[in-house]
Structure formats: C-alpha cells, structure tokens
Amino acid sequence: MSRIVLGVAGGIAAYKSCLLLRLFAESGHNVSVVPTRNALNFVGPATWEALSGKPVSENVWARSWEVPHVGLGRSAELIVVAPATADLLARAACGRADDLLTNVLLTASCPIVMAASMHSEMWLNPATQHNVELLRGRGIVVMDPAVGRLTGPDSGPGRMPDPEDIAALALSALGVPSVAAALAARDYAGLKVLISAGGTHEAIDPVRFLGNASSGKMGLALARAARQRGAEVKLVGANLSLPAPAGVELAPVVSTADLAKEMLGSAPGADVVVMAAAPADFTPVAPSAGKVKKTGDAGLTLELRQTVDVLAALAAQADAGQVVVGFAAETASDSGELLALGRAKLARKGCRLLVLNDVSGGQVFGADENSVLIIAAGNTVEPVAAQGSKDQVAHAILDQALARRAG
Ligand code: CTP
C-alpha cells in the first residue's frame, strides 16, 4: 500500500477524478485528496471525504497543527494532479505556494504526474506550452490532454485523459524513478512505434472460430507507454475487448492473415515494431460458408494449415534502423531451459529483441502483472529481467528497444 496524493484543480473534469480516486483506493493505496478552492465548485468536500475516508481541505490553515503542507508532500510516494488546469500548470511552473496543493507540490520528492485538461485554445497557448516544457524539464510527467468533445459544443485537444489511462501511467511510475524520468523526458518523441496486440480468430464457419487466451493487455500497455513517452503509435488490435489508449491509432483485425497484411504494410518507416499479439499458428484450410451442422452422433474433423509467421516476415523486411521485438510464450522447467528456448526462437525469428514469458500454468494470460526476460540478438547483452505491472514491463521493453536503436 502506497501513499498517494490526488490533487484536483478547478476544471469540469474534476468529476472524473472521483473514478480515479476509486481506482487508486481499489488497488489498495492510501489516497489523500487535495483539491483547489475552484475544484470544490465542481465536486464538494463531502464527496472527496466519503470516497477517500479522510478529511479534505484546500488551504494550509486547516488542521495547521499537523503542518499538512509539509507532511503531505514529504510523505507522498506518488502525486497525481487530475485535472491539471492551465492555471494550476502555471502556478506549479512558477513555483507558487498559494494553496495547499501547490505547497504539497513544492515539498514533494516523489514522482508527480499531471493530467492536463482545459479548452483547446488554453492548451495550445504558448504560455501553457512553455509552462508544460518547464515542468517536464524538472522531471514532472505532464500527460497531454486527449482529443475529443469538450464541455461546450466544441471539440479538440483538451479533454482529461481517461481515469484508467491516468491510473495505469501514474502507478507505473510508483517506486520506479526511471519510468517517471522517461515519461517526463518523452524520450520517444519523433519516433514511430507499431505494435500488435490481442489474439486472432480463425474462422471455422460464420459463427465459430479457433482463438486463444491472449487478453491484449501487454500490447495495450506497450501502446500506452510508447504514446506517453512521446511516440506516434499505431496499434494493430486483434479482437481487443479493451479500448485503445488515447492518442493511439487503432487498426482492428480478426485473423492472422489480416494481422500479417496490416503489420507488414505499416512497418516500413516505423522505428520500433513490436509483435505482442498472439496470432494463431494454424487456420482451417476451408472455412465453411454456412454454419456447420451436426450430423447424428458424428464428430467433426478440421483440416488446418500453418499461418504466416508475421514476426519472421517483419524481421526479414526490416532495415538496419528498425528494431523488431518479438515475444515468446514458453513452458520451461527452469530458467536455464527458458533461456535456451528463447535463444533458439530469437535466432529462428531473426528479430532484434525477444521478450521471454514463462507461461507454465497459464499465469500470464489476462493478468495485470508480468515477469519477463528480455534477450537481444547476437548474445552481446546480458538478459534483462523485468517484472511488475504490465505497464512497468512495457517501459522496460521500450528502454531496451531505444538502447538498441541508439546502439
Ligand atoms: N508470431 C507471429 N506469427 C505467428 C505466430 C507467432 O508473428 N503465426 C509471433 C508472436 O507474436 C510472438 C512470437 O511470434 O511475438 C513468438 O510466438 P510463440 O507463440 O511463442 O512462438 P511460435 O512462433 O508460435 O513458435 P512455437 O509454437 O514453435 O513455440
């Protein structure tokens, strides 16, 4: 359980932060809410107190014997400001300390994440952009606003990112200063990243298919992490049940053949290509145009053929500047066998990096946590172990891909 301060500035999106608070609390964290005075015009103290189970104040004079402006900031392990309005960003950039929230920001030494939310004109104004640059330069993670419908009839950049996206990003930085630093520095700015996610469906007839247990969560985490580090991201999603992260271009596909076409067509020009999807290895030779009917007690025999190996095809067409990353789901009795299987697969596929997953017992599918070994072609680098939430593992994979590019 970690101590999180949820700062709420005075924007209409404050109501969405109630959900953010619940997400943090339900993940077992101890959350203190610090709204600004203007935020209380949108959501009153009773709501924040009931949801957090703690007293809430916006000024430094309440419960002054507890010296809250110092205590809260010093003890926080993560601070998330959502929504972060133009005014809050400006006050934070100037180092003002004119209410409890700005005091807390000045006394904190933990990762700070701000989810920008305001009207498009305010976001695009050079004053705001300069403030954001200043804050990022100081290691503060500022999430760009999402694009979409705003409070009035207009739409554009300015919506607060979804609470699920804010929570996933913020929690990935919790206790991992390198993630907070990469997010603040936006070290993928100017790079194009192509990612596949999900499990393919191979049609047997119009209502039945052969599928697999992939949830797509790892690929979604990679897309979210790359986007938040500044990349232009395209996600090729096979039958995803979760939405694509904000700012990510989604190309939905169904079968391995669709996935191959989309990935191979989109890869030229991408700097990093990640095959996190689980494409079916076999597909029915002759899917039936009509629904297959039962005939008496007879069973059904399906003839299958192998599908194209998308990762191997991507690796074969990649130029020297492109880093192709594959995944390997293996069942192994120990880490030595896992590594040997991984090395053999890395050589067979011809990709630059391989993320090794031990799936003995099916412990990865659908889970929010993951533990992997990242190995590189040519045996030149020691395997890198990464574990934690799928978002944290995604950052470790992106770190390795970026290092290979630089190398
Ligand atoms: N993959 C692919 N095309 C396929 C099957 C798999 O591109 N038709 C990719 C996956 O996205 C993953 C990697 O290959 O990045 C390894 O997947 P895995 O299922 O572990 O390996 P397979 O190629 O299926 O090899 P095997 O069944 O022999 O373990």
PDB file of C-alpha atoms and ligand atoms in Angstrom, residues 196 256 259 274-282 307-314 325-330 345 348-349 354, ligand 1:
ATOM      1  CA  SER A 196       0.263  -5.652 -32.406  1.00  0.00           C
ATOM      2  CA  THR A 256      -3.640 -13.919 -38.628  1.00  0.00           C
ATOM      3  CA  LEU A 259      -2.819  -9.056 -38.956  1.00  0.00           C
ATOM      4  CA  VAL A 274       6.569  -4.989 -31.500  1.00  0.00           C
ATOM      5  CA  MET A 275       4.719  -8.259 -32.079  1.00  0.00           C
ATOM      6  CA  ALA A 276       2.875  -8.601 -28.775  1.00  0.00           C
ATOM      7  CA  ALA A 277      -0.162 -10.247 -30.386  1.00  0.00           C
ATOM      8  CA  ALA A 278      -0.811 -13.965 -30.223  1.00  0.00           C
ATOM      9  CA  PRO A 279      -1.543 -14.928 -33.818  1.00  0.00           C
ATOM     10  CA  ALA A 280      -2.958 -18.415 -34.361  1.00  0.00           C
ATOM     11  CA  ASP A 281      -0.325 -20.773 -35.768  1.00  0.00           C
ATOM     12  CA  PHE A 282      -2.964 -22.804 -37.628  1.00  0.00           C
ATOM     13  CA  THR A 307      -0.377 -19.455 -40.932  1.00  0.00           C
ATOM     14  CA  VAL A 308       2.312 -16.986 -41.965  1.00  0.00           C
ATOM     15  CA  ASP A 309       4.930 -16.235 -39.289  1.00  0.00           C
ATOM     16  CA  VAL A 310       4.377 -12.488 -39.061  1.00  0.00           C
ATOM     17  CA  LEU A 311       7.329 -11.785 -36.761  1.00  0.00           C
ATOM     18  CA  ALA A 312       9.798 -13.643 -39.004  1.00  0.00           C
ATOM     19  CA  ALA A 313       8.414 -11.806 -42.058  1.00  0.00           C
ATOM     20  CA  LEU A 314       8.728  -8.431 -40.262  1.00  0.00           C
ATOM     21  CA  VAL A 325      10.723  -7.007 -30.990  1.00  0.00           C
ATOM     22  CA  GLY A 326       9.070 -10.398 -30.567  1.00  0.00           C
ATOM     23  CA  PHE A 327       7.512 -12.253 -27.667  1.00  0.00           C
ATOM     24  CA  ALA A 328       7.948 -15.885 -26.797  1.00  0.00           C
ATOM     25  CA  ALA A 329       5.491 -17.738 -24.642  1.00  0.00           C
ATOM     26  CA  GLU A 330       7.250 -20.885 -23.403  1.00  0.00           C
ATOM     27  CA  LYS A 345      13.475 -18.756 -31.035  1.00  0.00           C
ATOM     28  CA  ARG A 348      14.769 -18.607 -35.771  1.00  0.00           C
ATOM     29  CA  LYS A 349      12.668 -15.446 -35.944  1.00  0.00           C
ATOM     30  CA  LEU A 354      12.785 -11.189 -27.713  1.00  0.00           C
TER      31      LEU A 354
HETATM   32  N1  CTP B   1       4.067 -14.960 -34.111  1.00  0.00           N
HETATM   33  C1  CTP B   1       3.855 -14.454 -35.371  1.00  0.00           C
HETATM   34  N2  CTP B   1       3.132 -15.157 -36.288  1.00  0.00           N
HETATM   35  C2  CTP B   1       2.623 -16.364 -35.979  1.00  0.00           C
HETATM   36  C3  CTP B   1       2.853 -16.894 -34.679  1.00  0.00           C
HETATM   37  C4  CTP B   1       3.588 -16.178 -33.769  1.00  0.00           C
HETATM   38  O1  CTP B   1       4.314 -13.359 -35.669  1.00  0.00           O
HETATM   39  N3  CTP B   1       1.920 -17.025 -36.867  1.00  0.00           N
HETATM   40  C5  CTP B   1       4.863 -14.152 -33.167  1.00  0.00           C
HETATM   41  C6  CTP B   1       4.193 -13.782 -31.853  1.00  0.00           C
HETATM   42  O2  CTP B   1       3.524 -12.547 -31.954  1.00  0.00           O
HETATM   43  C7  CTP B   1       5.394 -13.671 -30.921  1.00  0.00           C
HETATM   44  C8  CTP B   1       6.375 -14.661 -31.479  1.00  0.00           C
HETATM   45  O3  CTP B   1       5.962 -14.926 -32.819  1.00  0.00           O
HETATM   46  O4  CTP B   1       5.960 -12.383 -30.977  1.00  0.00           O
HETATM   47  C9  CTP B   1       6.504 -15.967 -30.791  1.00  0.00           C
HETATM   48  O5  CTP B   1       5.257 -16.549 -30.561  1.00  0.00           O
HETATM   49  P1  CTP B   1       5.164 -18.012 -29.931  1.00  0.00           P
HETATM   50  O6  CTP B   1       3.735 -18.433 -29.890  1.00  0.00           O
HETATM   51  O7  CTP B   1       5.932 -18.092 -28.658  1.00  0.00           O
HETATM   52  O8  CTP B   1       6.024 -18.864 -30.961  1.00  0.00           O
HETATM   53  P2  CTP B   1       5.687 -19.634 -32.263  1.00  0.00           P
HETATM   54  O9  CTP B   1       6.181 -18.912 -33.443  1.00  0.00           O
HETATM   55  O10 CTP B   1       4.240 -19.997 -32.288  1.00  0.00           O
HETATM   56  O11 CTP B   1       6.624 -20.902 -32.094  1.00  0.00           O
HETATM   57  P3  CTP B   1       6.353 -22.297 -31.335  1.00  0.00           P
HETATM   58  O12 CTP B   1       4.914 -22.616 -31.486  1.00  0.00           O
HETATM   59  O13 CTP B   1       7.268 -23.216 -32.060  1.00  0.00           O
HETATM   60  O14 CTP B   1       6.801 -22.078 -29.927  1.00  0.00           O
END
